[in-house]
CSV table of C-alpha atoms and ligand atoms in Angstrom, one decimal:
chain,number,residue,atom,x,y,z
A,1,MET,CA,185.0,47.1,35.7
A,2,ASN,CA,183.1,44.2,34.2
A,3,ILE,CA,179.4,45.2,34.0
A,4,LEU,CA,176.5,43.0,32.9
A,5,VAL,CA,174.2,44.8,30.7
A,6,ILE,CA,170.8,43.6,30.5
A,7,ASN,CA,168.0,44.4,28.0
A,8,CYS,CA,164.6,42.6,28.8
A,9,GLY,CA,161.5,42.1,26.7
A,10,SER,CA,158.5,40.5,28.0
A,11,SER,CA,159.6,37.1,26.5
A,12,SER,CA,163.4,37.7,25.9
A,13,LEU,CA,166.6,38.7,27.7
A,14,LYS,CA,169.5,40.2,25.8
A,15,PHE,CA,172.8,40.6,27.7
A,16,SER,CA,176.4,41.7,27.2
A,17,VAL,CA,179.2,41.7,29.5
A,18,ILE,CA,181.3,44.9,29.0
A,19,ASP,CA,184.9,45.5,30.4
A,20,THR,CA,184.6,49.3,30.7
A,21,GLN,CA,188.4,49.7,30.8
A,22,THR,CA,188.9,48.4,27.2
A,23,GLY,CA,185.2,48.7,26.0
A,24,ALA,CA,185.5,45.1,24.9
A,25,ASP,CA,182.6,43.0,24.8
A,26,LEU,CA,183.5,39.8,27.0
A,27,ALA,CA,180.4,37.8,26.4
A,28,ARG,CA,176.9,38.5,25.0
A,29,GLY,CA,173.7,36.4,24.4
A,30,LEU,CA,170.0,36.2,23.9
A,31,PHE,CA,167.2,34.1,25.6
A,32,GLN,CA,164.0,34.0,23.5
A,33,GLU,CA,160.5,32.7,23.8
A,34,LEU,CA,160.7,32.9,27.7
A,35,GLY,CA,157.5,31.5,29.3
A,36,SER,CA,156.6,29.4,26.1
A,37,ASP,CA,157.0,25.7,25.5
A,38,SER,CA,160.5,25.9,24.2
A,39,PRO,CA,162.5,28.9,25.5
A,40,ASN,CA,166.0,28.9,24.0
A,41,TYR,CA,169.2,30.6,24.1
A,42,LYS,CA,172.4,31.4,22.4
A,43,MET,CA,175.5,32.8,24.4
A,44,GLU,CA,178.8,33.5,23.0
A,45,SER,CA,182.2,34.9,23.9
A,46,ALA,CA,185.4,35.6,21.8
A,47,LEU,CA,187.1,33.4,24.7
A,48,LEU,CA,185.3,30.3,23.5
A,49,GLY,CA,185.0,28.6,20.1
A,50,ALA,CA,181.4,27.8,19.1
A,51,PRO,CA,178.4,29.6,20.6
A,52,ASN,CA,176.7,27.9,23.5
A,53,THR,CA,173.1,27.2,22.2
A,54,GLY,CA,170.3,25.3,23.9
A,55,LYS,CA,166.9,25.1,25.3
A,56,LEU,CA,165.6,26.0,28.9
A,57,SER,CA,162.9,23.8,30.4
A,58,PRO,CA,159.3,24.7,29.2
A,59,LYS,CA,157.7,27.7,30.7
A,60,ALA,CA,161.2,28.9,31.9
A,61,GLU,CA,161.2,32.7,32.7
A,62,HIS,CA,163.7,35.5,33.2
A,63,GLU,CA,164.7,33.9,36.5
A,64,GLU,CA,166.0,30.8,34.8
A,65,ALA,CA,167.6,32.5,31.9
A,66,LEU,CA,169.7,34.4,34.5
A,67,ASP,CA,170.6,31.1,36.3
A,68,ALA,CA,171.9,29.8,32.9
A,69,LEU,CA,173.5,33.2,32.1
A,70,ALA,CA,175.4,33.2,35.7
A,71,ALA,CA,176.4,29.6,35.1
A,72,PHE,CA,177.8,30.4,31.7
A,73,LEU,CA,179.9,33.3,33.0
A,74,ALA,CA,181.2,31.2,35.9
A,75,SER,CA,182.2,28.3,33.8
A,76,ASP,CA,185.9,27.1,33.9
A,77,ALA,CA,186.4,28.1,30.2
A,78,LEU,CA,185.2,31.8,30.9
A,79,ASN,CA,185.3,32.5,34.6
A,80,ILE,CA,184.1,36.1,34.1
A,81,SER,CA,183.3,38.0,37.3
A,82,ILE,CA,180.9,41.0,37.2
A,83,GLN,CA,181.0,43.9,39.6
A,84,ALA,CA,177.6,45.6,38.7
A,85,VAL,CA,174.5,45.3,36.5
A,86,GLY,CA,173.2,48.1,34.1
A,87,HIS,CA,169.6,47.6,33.0
A,88,ARG,CA,168.2,49.3,29.9
A,89,VAL,CA,164.9,50.8,30.9
A,90,VAL,CA,162.8,52.3,28.1
A,91,HIS,CA,160.7,55.1,29.8
A,92,GLY,CA,161.9,57.2,32.6
A,93,GLY,CA,159.3,60.0,32.2
A,94,GLU,CA,160.3,63.3,33.7
A,95,ARG,CA,161.7,61.7,36.8
A,96,PHE,CA,164.9,60.4,35.4
A,97,THR,CA,167.2,62.8,33.8
A,98,SER,CA,170.3,60.4,34.2
A,99,ALA,CA,170.9,56.9,35.3
A,100,SER,CA,169.7,55.9,38.7
A,101,LEU,CA,170.9,53.3,41.3
A,102,ILE,CA,168.2,50.8,41.7
A,103,ASP,CA,166.4,50.8,45.0
A,104,ASP,CA,162.8,50.6,46.1
A,105,ALA,CA,162.1,54.3,45.3
A,106,THR,CA,163.5,53.8,41.7
A,107,ILE,CA,161.5,50.7,41.1
A,108,GLU,CA,158.3,52.5,42.2
A,109,ALA,CA,159.2,55.5,39.9
A,110,ILE,CA,159.7,53.0,36.9
A,111,LYS,CA,156.5,51.5,37.7
A,112,ALA,CA,154.7,54.9,37.8
A,113,CYS,CA,156.2,55.4,34.1
A,114,SER,CA,154.7,52.2,32.8
A,115,PRO,CA,151.5,53.6,31.5
A,116,LEU,CA,153.7,55.7,29.2
A,117,ALA,CA,155.5,52.5,28.0
A,118,PRO,CA,153.1,49.5,28.7
A,119,LEU,CA,155.0,47.0,26.6
A,120,HIS,CA,158.4,47.9,27.7
A,121,ASN,CA,158.7,49.0,31.3
A,122,PRO,CA,156.9,46.1,32.9
A,123,ALA,CA,159.4,43.8,31.0
A,124,ASN,CA,162.3,45.8,32.0
A,125,LEU,CA,161.1,45.5,35.7
A,126,LEU,CA,161.0,41.8,35.2
A,127,GLY,CA,164.7,41.7,34.4
A,128,ILE,CA,165.4,44.1,37.3
A,129,ASP,CA,163.5,41.9,39.7
A,130,SER,CA,165.1,38.7,38.6
A,131,SER,CA,168.6,40.3,38.6
A,132,CYS,CA,168.1,41.8,42.2
A,133,HIS,CA,167.0,38.4,43.3
A,134,HIS,CA,170.0,36.6,41.6
A,135,PHE,CA,172.8,39.2,42.4
A,136,PRO,CA,171.7,40.6,45.7
A,137,ASP,CA,175.3,41.8,46.5
A,138,LEU,CA,175.8,43.5,43.2
A,139,PRO,CA,175.1,47.2,42.7
A,140,GLN,CA,172.2,47.5,40.0
A,141,VAL,CA,171.6,50.6,37.8
A,142,ALA,CA,168.7,51.5,35.5
A,143,VAL,CA,169.7,53.6,32.4
A,144,PHE,CA,166.8,55.2,30.6
A,145,ASP,CA,166.2,55.6,26.8
A,146,THR,CA,164.6,58.9,27.7
A,147,ALA,CA,167.1,60.5,29.9
A,148,PHE,CA,169.4,62.0,27.1
A,149,HIS,CA,166.3,64.0,25.9
A,150,GLN,CA,165.3,65.4,29.3
A,151,SER,CA,167.3,68.5,28.3
A,152,LEU,CA,164.6,69.6,25.9
A,153,GLN,CA,162.9,72.8,26.7
A,154,ALA,CA,159.2,73.2,27.0
A,155,GLU,CA,159.0,74.7,23.5
A,156,ALA,CA,160.3,71.5,22.2
A,157,TYR,CA,158.6,69.0,24.4
A,158,LEU,CA,155.1,70.4,24.6
A,159,TYR,CA,152.4,69.3,22.0
A,160,PRO,CA,150.0,72.1,21.0
A,161,ILE,CA,147.1,70.5,22.6
A,162,PRO,CA,145.3,71.4,25.8
A,163,ILE,CA,148.1,72.1,28.3
A,164,GLU,CA,146.2,70.2,31.1
A,165,LEU,CA,147.0,66.9,29.2
A,166,TYR,CA,150.6,67.6,30.1
A,167,LYS,CA,150.0,69.0,33.6
A,168,GLU,CA,147.8,66.2,34.6
A,169,HIS,CA,148.8,63.3,32.5
A,170,GLY,CA,152.3,63.9,31.5
A,171,ILE,CA,151.5,64.0,27.8
A,172,ARG,CA,154.6,65.4,26.2
A,173,ARG,CA,157.4,64.5,23.9
A,174,TYR,CA,160.0,62.4,25.7
A,175,GLY,CA,162.2,60.9,22.9
A,176,PHE,CA,164.0,57.5,22.8
A,177,HIS,CA,167.2,55.9,21.6
A,178,GLY,CA,168.8,58.1,24.3
A,179,SER,CA,171.8,55.8,25.0
A,180,SER,CA,172.7,55.7,21.1
A,181,HIS,CA,172.3,59.4,20.5
A,182,LYS,CA,174.5,60.1,23.6
A,183,TYR,CA,177.2,57.6,22.7
A,184,VAL,CA,177.3,58.8,19.0
A,185,THR,CA,177.4,62.4,20.3
A,186,ALA,CA,180.5,61.8,22.4
A,187,GLU,CA,182.2,59.9,19.6
A,188,ALA,CA,181.5,62.7,17.1
A,189,ALA,CA,182.9,65.3,19.5
A,190,ARG,CA,186.1,63.1,19.8
A,191,ILE,CA,186.3,62.7,15.9
A,192,LEU,CA,185.9,66.5,15.4
A,193,GLY,CA,188.3,67.3,18.0
A,194,LYS,CA,186.0,69.6,19.9
A,195,PRO,CA,184.9,69.8,23.5
A,196,LEU,CA,181.8,68.1,23.9
A,197,ASP,CA,179.9,71.1,25.4
A,198,GLU,CA,180.8,73.1,22.2
A,199,THR,CA,179.7,70.3,19.7
A,200,ASN,CA,176.5,70.9,17.6
A,201,LEU,CA,175.1,68.0,15.8
A,202,ILE,CA,172.1,66.2,14.3
A,203,THR,CA,172.4,62.5,15.0
A,204,ALA,CA,170.4,60.0,13.0
A,205,HIS,CA,169.8,56.5,14.5
A,206,LEU,CA,168.4,54.4,11.8
A,207,GLY,CA,167.9,50.8,12.7
A,208,ASN,CA,164.5,48.9,12.9
A,209,GLY,CA,163.4,51.8,14.9
A,210,CYS,CA,164.5,55.2,13.7
A,211,SER,CA,164.9,58.6,15.3
A,212,ALA,CA,167.0,61.8,14.9
A,213,ALA,CA,168.2,64.1,17.6
A,214,ALA,CA,169.5,67.8,17.6
A,215,VAL,CA,172.4,68.4,20.0
A,216,GLU,CA,173.5,71.9,20.9
A,217,ASN,CA,176.6,72.4,23.0
A,218,GLY,CA,176.5,68.6,23.7
A,219,SER,CA,172.9,68.6,25.1
A,220,CYS,CA,169.8,67.4,23.3
A,221,VAL,CA,167.4,70.2,22.2
A,222,ASP,CA,165.1,68.2,20.1
A,223,THR,CA,164.2,64.9,18.7
A,224,THR,CA,161.9,63.1,16.4
A,225,MET,CA,160.2,60.6,18.7
A,226,GLY,CA,157.5,61.7,21.1
A,227,LEU,CA,155.4,60.5,23.9
A,228,THR,CA,155.9,57.0,22.2
A,229,PRO,CA,158.4,55.8,19.8
A,230,LEU,CA,155.8,55.9,17.1
A,231,GLU,CA,156.5,59.6,16.2
A,232,GLY,CA,158.8,60.9,13.7
A,233,LEU,CA,160.7,59.0,10.9
A,234,VAL,CA,159.6,56.2,8.9
A,235,MET,CA,160.8,52.9,10.4
A,236,GLY,CA,160.7,49.1,9.8
A,237,THR,CA,157.2,48.5,10.8
A,238,ARG,CA,156.2,52.0,12.2
A,239,GLY,CA,155.2,54.9,9.9
A,240,GLY,CA,156.5,57.7,12.0
A,241,ASP,CA,154.5,61.0,11.5
A,242,VAL,CA,151.0,60.6,10.2
A,243,ASP,CA,148.0,62.8,10.3
A,244,PRO,CA,146.3,62.1,13.6
A,245,GLY,CA,142.9,62.4,11.7
A,246,ILE,CA,143.8,59.2,10.0
A,247,LEU,CA,143.4,57.3,13.2
A,248,LEU,CA,140.0,58.9,13.9
A,249,HIS,CA,138.8,58.1,10.5
A,250,LEU,CA,139.9,54.5,10.7
A,251,HIS,CA,137.9,54.2,13.9
A,252,ARG,CA,134.9,56.1,12.8
A,253,ALA,CA,134.6,55.3,9.1
A,254,LEU,CA,136.2,51.8,8.9
A,255,GLY,CA,135.3,50.6,12.4
A,256,MET,CA,138.8,49.6,13.3
A,257,SER,CA,139.3,49.1,17.0
A,258,ILE,CA,142.0,50.6,19.1
A,259,GLU,CA,143.9,47.4,19.1
A,260,GLU,CA,143.7,47.0,15.5
A,261,ILE,CA,144.9,50.6,14.9
A,262,ASP,CA,147.6,50.0,17.5
A,263,THR,CA,148.8,46.9,15.6
A,264,MET,CA,148.7,48.7,12.3
A,265,LEU,CA,150.7,51.6,13.7
A,266,ASN,CA,153.4,49.4,15.3
A,267,LYS,CA,153.7,46.3,13.3
A,268,LYS,CA,152.2,46.8,10.0
A,269,SER,CA,153.3,50.3,8.8
A,270,GLY,CA,156.6,51.9,7.8
A,271,LEU,CA,158.8,50.0,5.2
A,272,LEU,CA,156.8,46.8,5.6
A,273,GLY,CA,153.4,48.5,5.1
A,274,LEU,CA,154.5,50.3,2.0
A,275,SER,CA,156.3,47.5,0.4
A,276,GLN,CA,154.0,44.7,1.7
A,277,PHE,CA,156.9,42.3,2.0
A,278,SER,CA,159.8,43.5,4.1
A,279,ASN,CA,160.7,45.8,7.0
A,280,ASP,CA,164.4,45.1,6.2
A,281,MET,CA,166.4,47.6,4.3
A,282,ARG,CA,168.7,45.2,2.9
A,283,SER,CA,166.0,43.1,1.4
A,284,LEU,CA,164.3,46.2,0.1
A,285,ARG,CA,167.5,47.4,-1.6
A,286,GLN,CA,167.9,44.1,-3.3
A,287,ALA,CA,164.3,44.0,-4.4
A,288,SER,CA,164.6,47.5,-5.6
A,289,ALA,CA,167.7,46.7,-7.7
A,290,GLU,CA,165.7,43.8,-9.2
A,291,GLY,CA,163.0,46.1,-10.3
A,292,ASN,CA,160.5,45.8,-7.6
A,293,SER,CA,158.7,49.1,-7.7
A,294,ALA,CA,156.9,48.8,-4.3
A,295,ALA,CA,160.3,48.4,-2.8
A,296,THR,CA,161.8,51.5,-4.6
A,297,LEU,CA,158.9,53.7,-3.5
A,298,ALA,CA,159.1,52.6,0.1
A,299,VAL,CA,162.8,53.5,0.3
A,300,SER,CA,162.3,56.8,-1.5
A,301,ILE,CA,159.7,57.7,1.1
A,302,PHE,CA,162.1,56.6,3.9
A,303,THR,CA,164.8,58.9,2.7
A,304,ARG,CA,162.7,61.8,1.6
A,305,ARG,CA,161.1,61.9,5.0
A,306,LEU,CA,164.4,61.4,6.7
A,307,ALA,CA,166.0,64.3,4.8
A,308,LYS,CA,162.8,66.4,5.6
A,309,SER,CA,163.2,65.7,9.4
A,310,ILE,CA,166.8,66.4,9.5
A,311,SER,CA,166.4,69.8,7.7
A,312,SER,CA,163.7,70.8,10.1
A,313,LEU,CA,165.9,69.8,13.1
A,314,ARG,CA,168.5,72.2,11.7
A,315,ALA,CA,166.2,75.0,12.7
A,316,THR,CA,166.4,74.0,16.3
A,317,VAL,CA,170.3,74.5,16.8
A,318,LYS,CA,172.2,77.6,16.4
A,319,SER,CA,174.9,76.1,14.2
A,320,LEU,CA,175.8,72.6,13.0
A,321,ASP,CA,179.2,71.0,13.0
A,322,ALA,CA,178.1,67.5,11.6
A,323,LEU,CA,175.4,65.0,10.7
A,324,VAL,CA,175.9,61.6,12.3
A,325,PHE,CA,174.6,58.4,10.7
A,326,THR,CA,174.3,55.3,13.1
A,327,GLY,CA,172.2,52.0,13.6
A,328,GLY,CA,172.1,49.2,11.1
A,329,ILE,CA,170.9,51.3,8.2
A,330,GLY,CA,172.9,54.4,9.0
A,331,GLU,CA,176.1,52.4,9.4
A,332,ASN,CA,175.7,50.0,6.5
A,333,ASP,CA,173.5,51.4,3.8
A,334,TRP,CA,175.5,53.8,1.7
A,335,ARG,CA,172.6,54.3,-0.7
A,336,THR,CA,170.4,55.7,2.1
A,337,ARG,CA,173.3,58.1,3.2
A,338,SER,CA,173.8,59.3,-0.3
A,339,GLU,CA,170.2,59.7,-1.2
A,340,THR,CA,169.5,61.6,2.0
A,341,LEU,CA,172.5,63.8,1.6
A,342,GLN,CA,171.7,64.8,-1.9
A,343,ARG,CA,168.7,66.6,-0.5
A,344,LEU,CA,170.7,68.3,2.3
A,345,GLU,CA,173.3,70.4,0.4
A,346,HIS,CA,171.5,73.5,1.7
A,347,LEU,CA,172.7,72.6,5.2
A,348,GLY,CA,176.5,72.9,3.8
A,349,ILE,CA,177.1,69.2,3.7
A,350,VAL,CA,179.2,68.2,0.7
A,351,ILE,CA,179.2,64.5,0.2
A,352,ASP,CA,182.5,62.6,-0.7
A,353,PRO,CA,180.9,59.7,-2.6
A,354,GLU,CA,183.8,57.4,-2.4
A,355,ALA,CA,184.3,57.9,1.3
A,356,ASN,CA,180.5,57.3,1.7
A,357,GLN,CA,180.8,53.8,-0.2
A,358,ASN,CA,183.3,52.7,2.2
A,359,ALA,CA,181.4,54.4,5.3
A,360,GLY,CA,184.6,56.6,5.7
A,361,LYS,CA,186.7,53.8,7.0
A,362,ASP,CA,189.9,55.5,6.1
A,363,GLN,CA,188.9,58.8,7.7
A,364,ASN,CA,187.5,58.3,11.1
A,365,GLY,CA,183.9,57.7,9.6
A,366,ILE,CA,183.9,61.2,7.9
A,367,ILE,CA,182.1,60.8,4.5
A,368,SER,CA,181.9,64.6,3.6
A,369,GLN,CA,184.5,66.3,1.5
A,370,ALA,CA,187.5,67.9,3.3
A,371,ASN,CA,186.2,71.3,2.7
A,372,SER,CA,182.7,70.7,3.5
A,373,PRO,CA,181.4,73.4,5.8
A,374,VAL,CA,179.4,70.8,7.8
A,375,LYS,CA,180.7,67.2,8.1
A,376,ALA,CA,178.7,63.9,7.6
A,377,ILE,CA,180.0,61.1,9.9
A,378,VAL,CA,179.2,57.3,10.1
A,379,ILE,CA,179.7,56.1,13.8
A,380,GLN,CA,179.0,52.6,14.9
A,381,THR,CA,176.6,52.9,17.8
A,382,ASN,CA,177.3,51.0,21.1
A,383,GLU,CA,174.3,51.4,23.4
A,384,GLU,CA,175.6,48.4,25.7
A,385,LEU,CA,178.9,50.3,26.3
A,386,MET,CA,177.1,53.4,27.0
A,387,ILE,CA,174.9,51.7,29.6
A,388,ALA,CA,178.1,50.1,31.0
A,389,ARG,CA,179.8,53.5,31.3
A,390,GLU,CA,176.9,55.0,33.0
A,391,THR,CA,176.6,52.2,35.3
A,392,GLU,CA,180.3,52.3,36.2
A,393,GLN,CA,180.2,56.0,36.9
A,394,LEU,CA,177.2,55.7,39.2
A,395,VAL,CA,178.7,52.8,41.0
A,396,GLU,CA,182.0,54.5,41.5
A,397,LYS,CA,180.2,57.7,42.9
A,398,GLN,CA,178.8,55.6,45.7
B,401,LIG,P1,167.6,47.2,15.8
B,401,LIG,O1,166.9,48.5,15.8
B,401,LIG,O2,166.9,46.0,15.9
B,401,LIG,O3,169.0,47.2,16.6
B,401,LIG,P2,169.7,47.5,13.6
B,401,LIG,O4,170.3,48.7,14.2
B,401,LIG,O5,170.4,46.2,13.5
B,401,LIG,O6,168.3,47.1,14.2
B,401,LIG,O7,169.2,47.8,12.2
B,401,LIG,C1,168.4,46.9,11.3
B,401,LIG,C2,168.3,47.5,9.9
B,401,LIG,O8,169.7,47.7,9.4
B,401,LIG,C3,167.6,46.5,8.9
B,401,LIG,O9,166.7,47.3,8.2
B,401,LIG,C4,168.6,46.1,8.1
B,401,LIG,O10,168.3,45.7,6.7
B,401,LIG,C5,169.6,47.2,8.0
B,401,LIG,N1,170.9,46.8,7.5
B,401,LIG,C6,171.8,46.1,8.2
B,401,LIG,N2,172.9,45.9,7.5
B,401,LIG,C7,172.7,46.4,6.2
B,401,LIG,C8,173.4,46.6,5.0
B,401,LIG,N3,174.6,46.1,4.7
B,401,LIG,N4,172.9,47.3,4.1
B,401,LIG,C9,171.5,47.8,4.2
B,401,LIG,N5,170.8,47.8,5.3
B,401,LIG,C10,171.4,47.0,6.3
């Protein structure tokens, strides 16, 4: 089945077309600056030579992006037909424990979760709305970033704050990056040769956003992100765990407004805030090698906190088969893996430095030594393929 996977931001639309039988990516692209004076796009396919780039008319929105996307897929050179559309939706609250066919009730429920993800869910709904309008005859499916973590028990998802905040306002830990954690969990079980429901892992998704999850018998039992994607690990521009008292202090003592604190936490912290010049691990590694001490410190804080979180997640699973690294940093930065694993020998992971430097390419991604009691594995994530597969499964059930 060919599935169009859509990931919408408020001014962007990212897509790929996945052939679920082969897992191949038939086409992909990105529309940016929608609603502005110069919306632009880049669409590409291995079936074509050069990428197709251009501008949409000023103020063009998601609807016009879908027109251009549909024309691209239907062009003589491509002629790709699609059988269903899978939408990435950031927050599914407690309502969605798995993907859901989109109908009026699903749309209402996604709207109801919007207060928990005010930047993301309304943008995701824009994409759903345009796509339902544009492809009225195709099944449309919502796949939630939070769904994989809905297996958390109350002891993992409740914050130790007054319980009525959960009961009346849904304030609890939800977790994110679910499609990525779920995808690499299935891949790790395959690599380890174990049934999924007997596989115990810690998965570390390290991209611009970073989160780790603890997986017991194939189900998620804990994760580092919480009510919002601000909690947990150090990220590109988000700091992860900080003393909540800092926020009160910034407001009371420094007079910072809620909006300023929001911007500081989401856009000015993490690797960027510490280094004061980049949120990008590659640039920081380079600067660090050239002697930039702020870059060195930022990276050290990143890996130290990562190891600390992984170590604490270990306490939430009864046993551990492997630690999985994924995401742009997890897949590509051997130094981050090495510096993190040096701190995790007590978990029974013995790194193979050579395999780590080539990301375990010769051994199915495994970067620990053959006799290491717990394995470390590098797995390339594929959130789009996960969304496409979940969409297909649901469509086939209908
Ligand atoms: P997103 O969360 O936006 O999908 P990615 O998963 O692409 O982001 O991860 C982006 C991060 O991966 C950046 O910090 C980038 O520097 C880092 N990264 C990508 N390639 C490398 C590399 N070869 N070495 C070190 N870091 C890398």
